[in-house]
């Protein structure tokens, strides 16, 4: 199986779960020792309605393989919000996924040329004006008989699609760094993917045809008009480059991770937990839970959230410590009683299961708290007649 470096505790669904608003860009996902495939070539589906924002497709990691998350149109969670795509970045010997987010300005997305207005820095696909989103027809597929908020500005793409590299840094990666404005966007108020995007990700993860090993970098579902709508999907026209995954080995350690960092700087700072084929076997391998700062613009709300986080993390760390002490006592008993190999293996399997179950429980608790912190979407003004 493929060799993968592992960081942290979160499983599939939490791959897309961010705190509602944070200081600095937080990467929640996997860390992998080999690069994701090139971005496939595909057409953009027609925009389904007003105030939908294009979110480009990308390669995600699941179990022991990359899989394609189709590009799709997503209704903006708030008036004035834009989507900053996620990206893979090289750092400390691994490729780390940096989560995308919604916010009033575009942050850093690795300099990756996702197309359709996302040419490496910023967004040229449209803009908000008087409470409505206006689409640039030169880079977006828009039916002007249905959507009237459009304009046509030719964009000079200085990051041509001849290179369809899907990651930043490392061997052959895009050489780009975050600007001060992009760093400010990550530090400012923003929210993570909306539920429709999380469901879209899960649908992609569960579709075996979207795995890179099955489609060789040319996914049959490259883009959709709406999240999760795979029936009328657009297939990839071609792979961005030949897909050559590394040779399979017996040492495969596929885990997901929680790596906090600032844009363009892949540093590790998170929990080490269970997932994949070589999960954490003992509670002692799990780093303490930590609270994440929130900046929704509402000081009272942020303070309350911080207090709730502190209370939850204290309880979770106490449960970790209790399980760790229990497992250490059982190891001592096994040594004193000279367990045979079969008994030792059974004990290790039980410890691994206990650790996984505890981390899954903590993941669910954290997700629920983060979901409650997300601000309610702002209502849009009524559409003016045309």
Short mmCIF file of C-alpha atoms in Angstrom, two decimals:
data_model
loop_
_atom_site.label_atom_id
_atom_site.label_comp_id
_atom_site.label_asym_id
_atom_site.label_seq_id
_atom_site.Cartn_x
_atom_site.Cartn_y
_atom_site.Cartn_z
CA UNK A 1 0.00 0.00 0.00
CA UNK A 2 1.15 3.58 -0.54
CA UNK A 3 3.39 5.27 2.00
CA UNK A 4 1.68 8.18 3.66
CA UNK A 5 2.78 10.46 6.51
CA UNK A 6 0.12 11.13 9.06
CA UNK A 7 -1.02 14.05 11.12
CA UNK A 8 -3.82 14.25 13.71
CA UNK A 9 -7.17 12.82 14.60
CA UNK A 10 -9.96 13.88 12.31
CA UNK A 11 -11.84 11.54 9.95
CA UNK A 12 -13.56 12.08 6.60
CA UNK A 13 -16.30 14.51 7.57
CA UNK A 14 -13.99 16.67 9.65
CA UNK A 15 -11.75 16.98 6.61
CA UNK A 16 -14.05 19.87 5.74
CA UNK A 17 -14.88 21.12 9.23
CA UNK A 18 -13.32 24.43 10.26
CA UNK A 19 -14.10 26.70 13.12
CA UNK A 20 -16.66 29.30 12.04
CA UNK A 21 -14.16 32.13 12.07
CA UNK A 22 -10.48 32.01 12.92
CA UNK A 23 -7.30 34.03 13.09
CA UNK A 24 -4.97 32.62 10.45
CA UNK A 25 -5.73 29.94 7.93
CA UNK A 26 -6.11 26.51 9.49
CA UNK A 27 -5.42 23.35 7.55
CA UNK A 28 -7.60 20.46 8.60
CA UNK A 29 -6.94 17.36 6.61
CA UNK A 30 -4.31 14.84 5.71
CA UNK A 31 -0.58 15.04 5.22
CA UNK A 32 0.68 12.81 2.43
CA UNK A 33 4.19 11.94 1.27
CA UNK A 34 3.40 11.98 -2.47
CA UNK A 35 1.82 14.75 -4.51
CA UNK A 36 -1.79 14.83 -5.71
CA UNK A 37 -2.52 14.26 -9.42
CA UNK A 38 -2.62 17.13 -11.88
CA UNK A 39 -5.88 19.06 -12.25
CA UNK A 40 -8.05 17.52 -14.98
CA UNK A 41 -9.37 19.50 -17.95
CA UNK A 42 -13.14 20.01 -17.81
CA UNK A 43 -15.91 22.44 -18.72
CA UNK A 44 -17.82 24.51 -16.22
CA UNK A 45 -21.54 23.67 -15.84
CA UNK A 46 -23.95 26.52 -16.38
CA UNK A 47 -24.63 28.65 -13.30
CA UNK A 48 -27.96 27.54 -11.73
CA UNK A 49 -29.07 30.93 -10.36
CA UNK A 50 -28.29 34.29 -8.82
CA UNK A 51 -25.65 34.61 -6.09
CA UNK A 52 -24.11 31.20 -6.68
CA UNK A 53 -20.30 31.21 -6.47
CA UNK A 54 -18.10 28.79 -8.37
CA UNK A 55 -16.02 26.49 -6.16
CA UNK A 56 -13.39 24.70 -8.26
CA UNK A 57 -12.74 20.97 -8.10
CA UNK A 58 -9.69 19.56 -6.31
CA UNK A 59 -8.06 16.33 -5.21
CA UNK A 60 -8.81 15.24 -1.64
CA UNK A 61 -7.41 12.30 0.31
CA UNK A 62 -9.44 9.36 1.57
CA UNK A 63 -8.22 6.11 3.12
CA UNK A 64 -5.30 5.18 0.84
CA UNK A 65 -5.90 7.18 -2.33
CA UNK A 66 -6.62 10.63 -3.69
CA UNK A 67 -10.15 11.21 -4.95
CA UNK A 68 -11.63 14.03 -7.02
CA UNK A 69 -14.09 16.46 -5.44
CA UNK A 70 -16.01 17.89 -8.42
CA UNK A 71 -16.18 21.61 -8.97
CA UNK A 72 -19.66 22.98 -8.27
CA UNK A 73 -21.76 26.11 -7.89
CA UNK A 74 -22.53 26.92 -4.25
CA UNK A 75 -24.90 29.57 -2.94
CA UNK A 76 -22.91 32.13 -0.97
CA UNK A 77 -23.59 31.85 2.78
CA UNK A 78 -23.64 35.63 3.18
CA UNK A 79 -24.01 38.65 0.96
CA UNK A 80 -20.53 39.86 0.04
CA UNK A 81 -18.78 36.56 0.75
CA UNK A 82 -16.38 34.96 -1.73
CA UNK A 83 -14.80 31.50 -1.78
CA UNK A 84 -11.09 30.97 -1.26
CA UNK A 85 -10.30 27.46 -2.55
CA UNK A 86 -8.30 25.00 -0.52
CA UNK A 87 -4.93 23.77 -1.74
CA UNK A 88 -2.15 21.27 -1.14
CA UNK A 89 1.15 22.71 0.09
CA UNK A 90 4.53 21.12 0.70
CA UNK A 91 6.14 21.50 4.10
CA UNK A 92 8.25 19.50 6.54
CA UNK A 93 8.52 16.57 4.16
CA UNK A 94 4.79 16.12 3.45
CA UNK A 95 1.94 17.55 1.39
CA UNK A 96 -0.60 19.21 3.66
CA UNK A 97 -4.10 20.27 2.68
CA UNK A 98 -4.98 23.88 3.54
CA UNK A 99 -8.71 24.29 3.96
CA UNK A 100 -10.78 26.69 1.85
CA UNK A 101 -13.03 29.30 3.42
CA UNK A 102 -15.71 31.93 2.82
CA UNK A 103 -14.97 35.57 3.54
CA UNK A 104 -15.35 39.12 2.24
CA UNK A 105 -11.98 38.94 0.44
CA UNK A 106 -10.02 36.20 -1.30
CA UNK A 107 -7.15 34.66 0.62
CA UNK A 108 -4.19 32.59 -0.51
CA UNK A 109 -4.87 29.34 -2.36
CA UNK A 110 -1.36 28.31 -3.20
CA UNK A 111 -1.04 30.10 -6.50
CA UNK A 112 -2.87 27.14 -8.06
CA UNK A 113 -4.50 27.81 -11.43
CA UNK A 114 -7.93 26.28 -10.87
CA UNK A 115 -9.38 28.21 -13.82
CA UNK A 116 -12.80 29.86 -14.15
CA UNK A 117 -11.55 33.05 -12.53
CA UNK A 118 -9.20 31.42 -10.00
CA UNK A 119 -5.89 31.90 -11.81
CA UNK A 120 -3.54 31.69 -8.83
CA UNK A 121 -4.22 34.89 -6.89
CA UNK A 122 -7.53 36.64 -6.31
CA UNK A 123 -10.75 35.97 -8.21
CA UNK A 124 -11.70 37.34 -11.63
CA UNK A 125 -15.03 35.55 -11.98
CA UNK A 126 -17.28 38.24 -10.57
CA UNK A 127 -17.99 40.78 -7.84
CA UNK A 128 -20.66 41.82 -5.39
CA UNK A 129 -22.57 45.04 -6.09
CA UNK A 130 -25.57 46.37 -4.15
CA UNK A 131 -26.32 43.04 -2.51
CA UNK A 132 -26.08 40.92 -5.66
CA UNK A 133 -23.33 38.99 -7.37
CA UNK A 134 -22.38 40.05 -10.90
CA UNK A 135 -20.74 37.42 -13.13
CA UNK A 136 -17.88 37.95 -15.55
CA UNK A 137 -19.04 36.12 -18.68
CA UNK A 138 -15.50 35.86 -20.02
CA UNK A 139 -14.65 33.18 -17.43
CA UNK A 140 -18.05 31.90 -16.29
CA UNK A 141 -20.76 29.85 -18.01
CA UNK A 142 -23.86 31.98 -17.39
CA UNK A 143 -27.24 31.95 -19.15
CA UNK A 144 -27.96 35.66 -19.56
CA UNK A 145 -31.65 35.03 -20.26
CA UNK A 146 -31.95 33.85 -16.65
CA UNK A 147 -29.20 35.76 -14.88
CA UNK A 148 -29.01 39.44 -15.79
CA UNK A 149 -26.30 40.50 -13.35
CA UNK A 150 -23.38 40.06 -15.73
CA UNK A 151 -20.51 41.92 -17.34
CA UNK A 152 -17.76 40.97 -19.76
CA UNK A 153 -14.15 41.80 -18.91
CA UNK A 154 -11.36 39.97 -20.68
CA UNK A 155 -8.83 38.60 -18.22
CA UNK A 156 -5.19 38.05 -19.12
CA UNK A 157 -4.26 34.78 -17.44
CA UNK A 158 -0.62 35.02 -16.43
CA UNK A 159 -0.75 31.49 -15.06
CA UNK A 160 -1.65 29.50 -18.22
CA UNK A 161 -3.27 26.11 -18.03
CA UNK A 162 -0.33 24.43 -19.76
CA UNK A 163 0.81 23.63 -16.24
CA UNK A 164 -1.99 21.93 -14.33
CA UNK A 165 0.00 21.33 -11.16
CA UNK A 166 -2.32 20.95 -8.18
CA UNK A 167 0.03 21.74 -5.30
CA UNK A 168 2.30 24.47 -3.95
CA UNK A 169 5.99 23.91 -3.25
CA UNK A 170 7.95 20.69 -3.24
CA UNK A 171 9.28 18.94 -6.33
CA UNK A 172 7.55 20.47 -9.36
CA UNK A 173 5.02 22.45 -7.33
CA UNK A 174 3.83 26.00 -7.95
CA UNK A 175 6.25 28.55 -6.53
CA UNK A 176 3.97 31.16 -4.98
CA UNK A 177 3.73 32.86 -1.61
CA UNK A 178 0.89 34.66 0.09
CA UNK A 179 0.70 38.43 -0.22
CA UNK A 180 0.07 40.62 2.81
CA UNK A 181 -3.53 41.11 1.66
CA UNK A 182 -4.06 37.34 1.34
CA UNK A 183 -2.64 36.77 4.78
CA UNK A 184 -4.96 39.46 6.14
CA UNK A 185 -7.94 37.68 4.53
CA UNK A 186 -7.08 34.49 6.41
CA UNK A 187 -6.66 36.34 9.70
CA UNK A 188 -9.90 38.26 9.28
CA UNK A 189 -13.44 37.08 9.72
CA UNK A 190 -14.29 34.01 7.65
CA UNK A 191 -16.24 30.78 7.88
CA UNK A 192 -15.54 27.26 6.72
CA UNK A 193 -17.36 25.26 4.06
CA UNK A 194 -21.15 25.26 4.30
CA UNK A 195 -23.09 22.00 4.89
CA UNK A 196 -23.81 21.62 1.16
CA UNK A 197 -20.07 21.51 0.49
CA UNK A 198 -19.48 18.98 3.26
CA UNK A 199 -22.19 16.72 1.81
CA UNK A 200 -20.73 17.19 -1.66
CA UNK A 201 -17.34 16.07 -0.35
CA UNK A 202 -18.81 13.00 1.32
CA UNK A 203 -20.64 12.01 -1.86
CA UNK A 204 -17.37 12.27 -3.79
CA UNK A 205 -15.48 10.30 -1.17
CA UNK A 206 -17.96 7.43 -1.34
CA UNK A 207 -17.88 7.21 -5.16
CA UNK A 208 -15.21 4.68 -6.22
CA UNK A 209 -15.10 6.13 -9.76
CA UNK A 210 -13.64 9.36 -8.38
CA UNK A 211 -10.59 7.67 -6.90
CA UNK A 212 -7.40 8.52 -8.78
CA UNK A 213 -6.45 4.85 -9.02
CA UNK A 214 -9.71 4.18 -10.85
CA UNK A 215 -9.88 7.18 -13.21
CA UNK A 216 -6.13 7.78 -13.70
CA UNK A 217 -6.53 11.51 -13.16
CA UNK A 218 -9.52 11.84 -15.52
CA UNK A 219 -12.63 11.73 -13.30
CA UNK A 220 -15.95 10.85 -14.97
CA UNK A 221 -17.63 13.42 -12.71
CA UNK A 222 -15.48 16.52 -12.97
CA UNK A 223 -18.04 19.23 -12.19
CA UNK A 224 -21.71 19.61 -11.20
CA UNK A 225 -24.27 22.39 -11.41
CA UNK A 226 -25.18 22.01 -7.75
CA UNK A 227 -23.50 20.29 -4.79
CA UNK A 228 -24.05 16.54 -4.78
CA UNK A 229 -25.93 16.50 -8.10
CA UNK A 230 -23.87 13.85 -9.87
CA UNK A 231 -26.54 12.74 -12.37
CA UNK A 232 -26.10 15.55 -14.87
CA UNK A 233 -22.40 15.97 -14.17
CA UNK A 234 -19.72 17.15 -16.57
CA UNK A 235 -16.97 14.57 -17.21
CA UNK A 236 -13.33 15.50 -17.51
CA UNK A 237 -12.16 15.97 -21.08
CA UNK A 238 -8.67 14.74 -20.27
CA UNK A 239 -6.26 14.24 -17.40
CA UNK A 240 -4.02 17.18 -16.61
CA UNK A 241 -0.98 14.90 -16.84
CA UNK A 242 -0.27 11.17 -16.78
CA UNK A 243 -1.01 9.79 -13.33
CA UNK A 244 1.92 7.89 -11.87
CA UNK A 245 1.33 7.05 -8.20
CA UNK A 246 4.26 5.65 -6.20
CA UNK A 247 4.75 1.92 -5.94
CA UNK A 248 2.71 0.20 -3.26
CA UNK A 249 4.53 -0.92 -0.10
CA UNK A 250 3.57 -2.79 3.03
CA UNK A 251 4.13 0.30 5.17
CA UNK A 252 1.03 2.40 4.76
CA UNK A 253 -0.03 4.84 7.49
CA UNK A 254 -3.03 6.79 6.31
CA UNK A 255 -4.31 9.21 8.91
CA UNK A 256 -6.05 12.52 8.78
CA UNK A 257 -4.75 15.60 10.53
CA UNK A 258 -5.24 18.97 12.11
CA UNK A 259 -2.35 21.20 11.10
CA UNK A 260 -2.64 24.83 12.08
CA UNK A 261 -0.60 27.25 10.03
CA UNK A 262 -0.52 30.55 8.28
CA UNK A 263 -0.89 30.69 4.49
CA UNK A 264 2.14 29.37 2.66
CA UNK A 265 3.81 28.06 5.82
CA UNK A 266 3.07 24.39 6.45
CA UNK A 267 3.90 23.81 10.11
CA UNK A 268 2.61 21.06 12.33
CA UNK A 269 0.66 21.84 15.44
CA UNK A 270 -2.12 19.43 16.15
CA UNK A 271 -3.44 16.18 17.48
CA UNK A 272 -2.17 12.82 16.36
CA UNK A 273 -4.97 10.34 16.18
CA UNK A 274 -6.58 7.41 14.51
CA UNK A 275 -7.60 6.78 10.96
CA UNK A 276 -6.68 4.73 7.94
CA UNK A 277 -4.71 1.48 8.03
CA UNK A 278 -2.23 2.45 10.76
CA UNK A 279 -4.15 4.54 13.31
CA UNK A 280 -2.94 5.65 16.71
CA UNK A 281 -2.94 2.60 18.94
CA UNK A 282 -2.83 4.25 22.37
CA UNK A 283 -4.16 7.33 24.08
CA UNK A 284 -0.56 8.33 24.85
CA UNK A 285 -0.06 9.03 21.11
CA UNK A 286 -2.73 11.72 21.11
CA UNK A 287 -1.59 15.28 21.71
CA UNK A 288 -3.72 17.45 24.05
CA UNK A 289 -6.73 19.18 22.52
CA UNK A 290 -6.42 22.93 22.11
CA UNK A 291 -8.95 25.74 21.73
CA UNK A 292 -9.14 27.72 18.47
CA UNK A 293 -9.60 31.52 18.60
CA UNK A 294 -12.76 32.90 17.03
CA UNK A 295 -13.33 36.29 15.45
CA UNK A 296 -16.92 36.67 14.30
CA UNK A 297 -16.98 40.39 15.03
CA UNK A 298 -19.23 39.82 18.03
CA UNK A 299 -17.05 40.08 21.16
CA UNK A 300 -19.66 38.58 23.49
CA UNK A 301 -20.27 35.68 21.12
CA UNK A 302 -16.53 35.03 20.75
CA UNK A 303 -15.99 35.12 24.51
CA UNK A 304 -18.81 32.67 25.11
CA UNK A 305 -17.47 30.37 22.41
CA UNK A 306 -13.98 30.52 23.95
CA UNK A 307 -15.39 29.55 27.34
CA UNK A 308 -17.31 26.66 25.79
CA UNK A 309 -14.19 25.51 23.96
CA UNK A 310 -12.05 25.68 27.09
CA UNK A 311 -14.59 23.64 29.02
CA UNK A 312 -14.86 21.04 26.26
CA UNK A 313 -11.12 20.66 25.70
CA UNK A 314 -10.51 20.33 29.45
CA UNK A 315 -13.05 17.52 29.59
CA UNK A 316 -11.61 15.83 26.50
CA UNK A 317 -8.06 15.99 27.80
CA UNK A 318 -9.23 14.56 31.12
CA UNK A 319 -10.81 11.63 29.27
CA UNK A 320 -7.59 11.16 27.30
CA UNK A 321 -5.56 11.04 30.49
CA UNK A 322 -7.96 8.60 32.12
CA UNK A 323 -7.80 6.24 29.12
CA UNK A 324 -4.03 6.55 28.95
CA UNK A 325 -3.65 5.61 32.61
CA UNK A 326 -5.98 2.65 32.14
CA UNK A 327 -4.04 1.38 29.14
CA UNK A 328 -0.70 1.77 30.93
CA UNK A 329 -2.01 -0.27 33.87
CA UNK A 330 -3.11 -3.01 31.49
CA UNK A 331 0.32 -3.01 29.82
CA UNK A 332 1.94 -3.46 33.22
CA UNK A 333 -0.40 -6.35 34.04
CA UNK A 334 0.40 -7.98 30.69
CA UNK A 335 4.10 -7.73 31.47
CA UNK A 336 3.74 -9.08 35.00
CA UNK A 337 1.59 -12.02 33.85
CA UNK A 338 3.78 -12.80 30.83
CA UNK A 339 1.00 -12.65 28.24
CA UNK A 340 1.61 -14.79 25.18
CA UNK A 341 1.72 -13.18 21.71
CA UNK A 342 -1.94 -13.84 20.98
CA UNK A 343 -3.03 -12.22 24.23
CA UNK A 344 -0.72 -9.25 23.64
CA UNK A 345 -2.13 -8.75 20.14
CA UNK A 346 -5.69 -8.88 21.46
CA UNK A 347 -4.82 -6.26 24.09
CA UNK A 348 -3.26 -3.97 21.47
CA UNK A 349 -6.32 -4.29 19.24
CA UNK A 350 -8.60 -3.38 22.14
CA UNK A 351 -6.46 -0.34 22.98
CA UNK A 352 -6.52 0.81 19.38
CA UNK A 353 -10.29 0.48 19.24
CA UNK A 354 -10.69 2.38 22.51
CA UNK A 355 -8.47 5.20 21.24
CA UNK A 356 -10.32 5.46 17.92
CA UNK A 357 -13.72 5.49 19.58
CA UNK A 358 -12.66 8.21 21.99
CA UNK A 359 -11.27 10.38 19.19
CA UNK A 360 -14.40 9.91 17.09
CA UNK A 361 -16.46 10.99 20.08
CA UNK A 362 -14.28 14.09 20.56
CA UNK A 363 -14.44 14.90 16.84
CA UNK A 364 -18.24 14.85 16.94
CA UNK A 365 -18.31 17.05 20.04
CA UNK A 366 -15.97 19.60 18.45
CA UNK A 367 -17.97 19.66 15.21
CA UNK A 368 -21.22 20.33 17.06
CA UNK A 369 -19.68 23.21 18.98
CA UNK A 370 -18.21 24.71 15.81
CA UNK A 371 -21.54 24.43 13.99
CA UNK A 372 -23.32 26.33 16.75
CA UNK A 373 -20.74 29.09 16.49
CA UNK A 374 -21.36 29.72 12.78
CA UNK A 375 -23.26 32.99 12.27
CA UNK A 376 -26.69 32.84 10.68
CA UNK A 377 -26.65 33.78 6.97
CA UNK A 378 -27.65 37.35 6.22
CA UNK A 379 -30.85 37.78 4.30
CA UNK A 380 -30.49 39.06 0.77
CA UNK A 381 -32.35 42.12 -0.44
CA UNK A 382 -35.20 41.55 -2.83
CA UNK A 383 -34.21 41.19 -6.49
CA UNK A 384 -34.90 44.32 -8.45
CA UNK A 385 -36.98 43.86 -11.60
CA UNK A 386 -35.05 44.10 -14.85
#
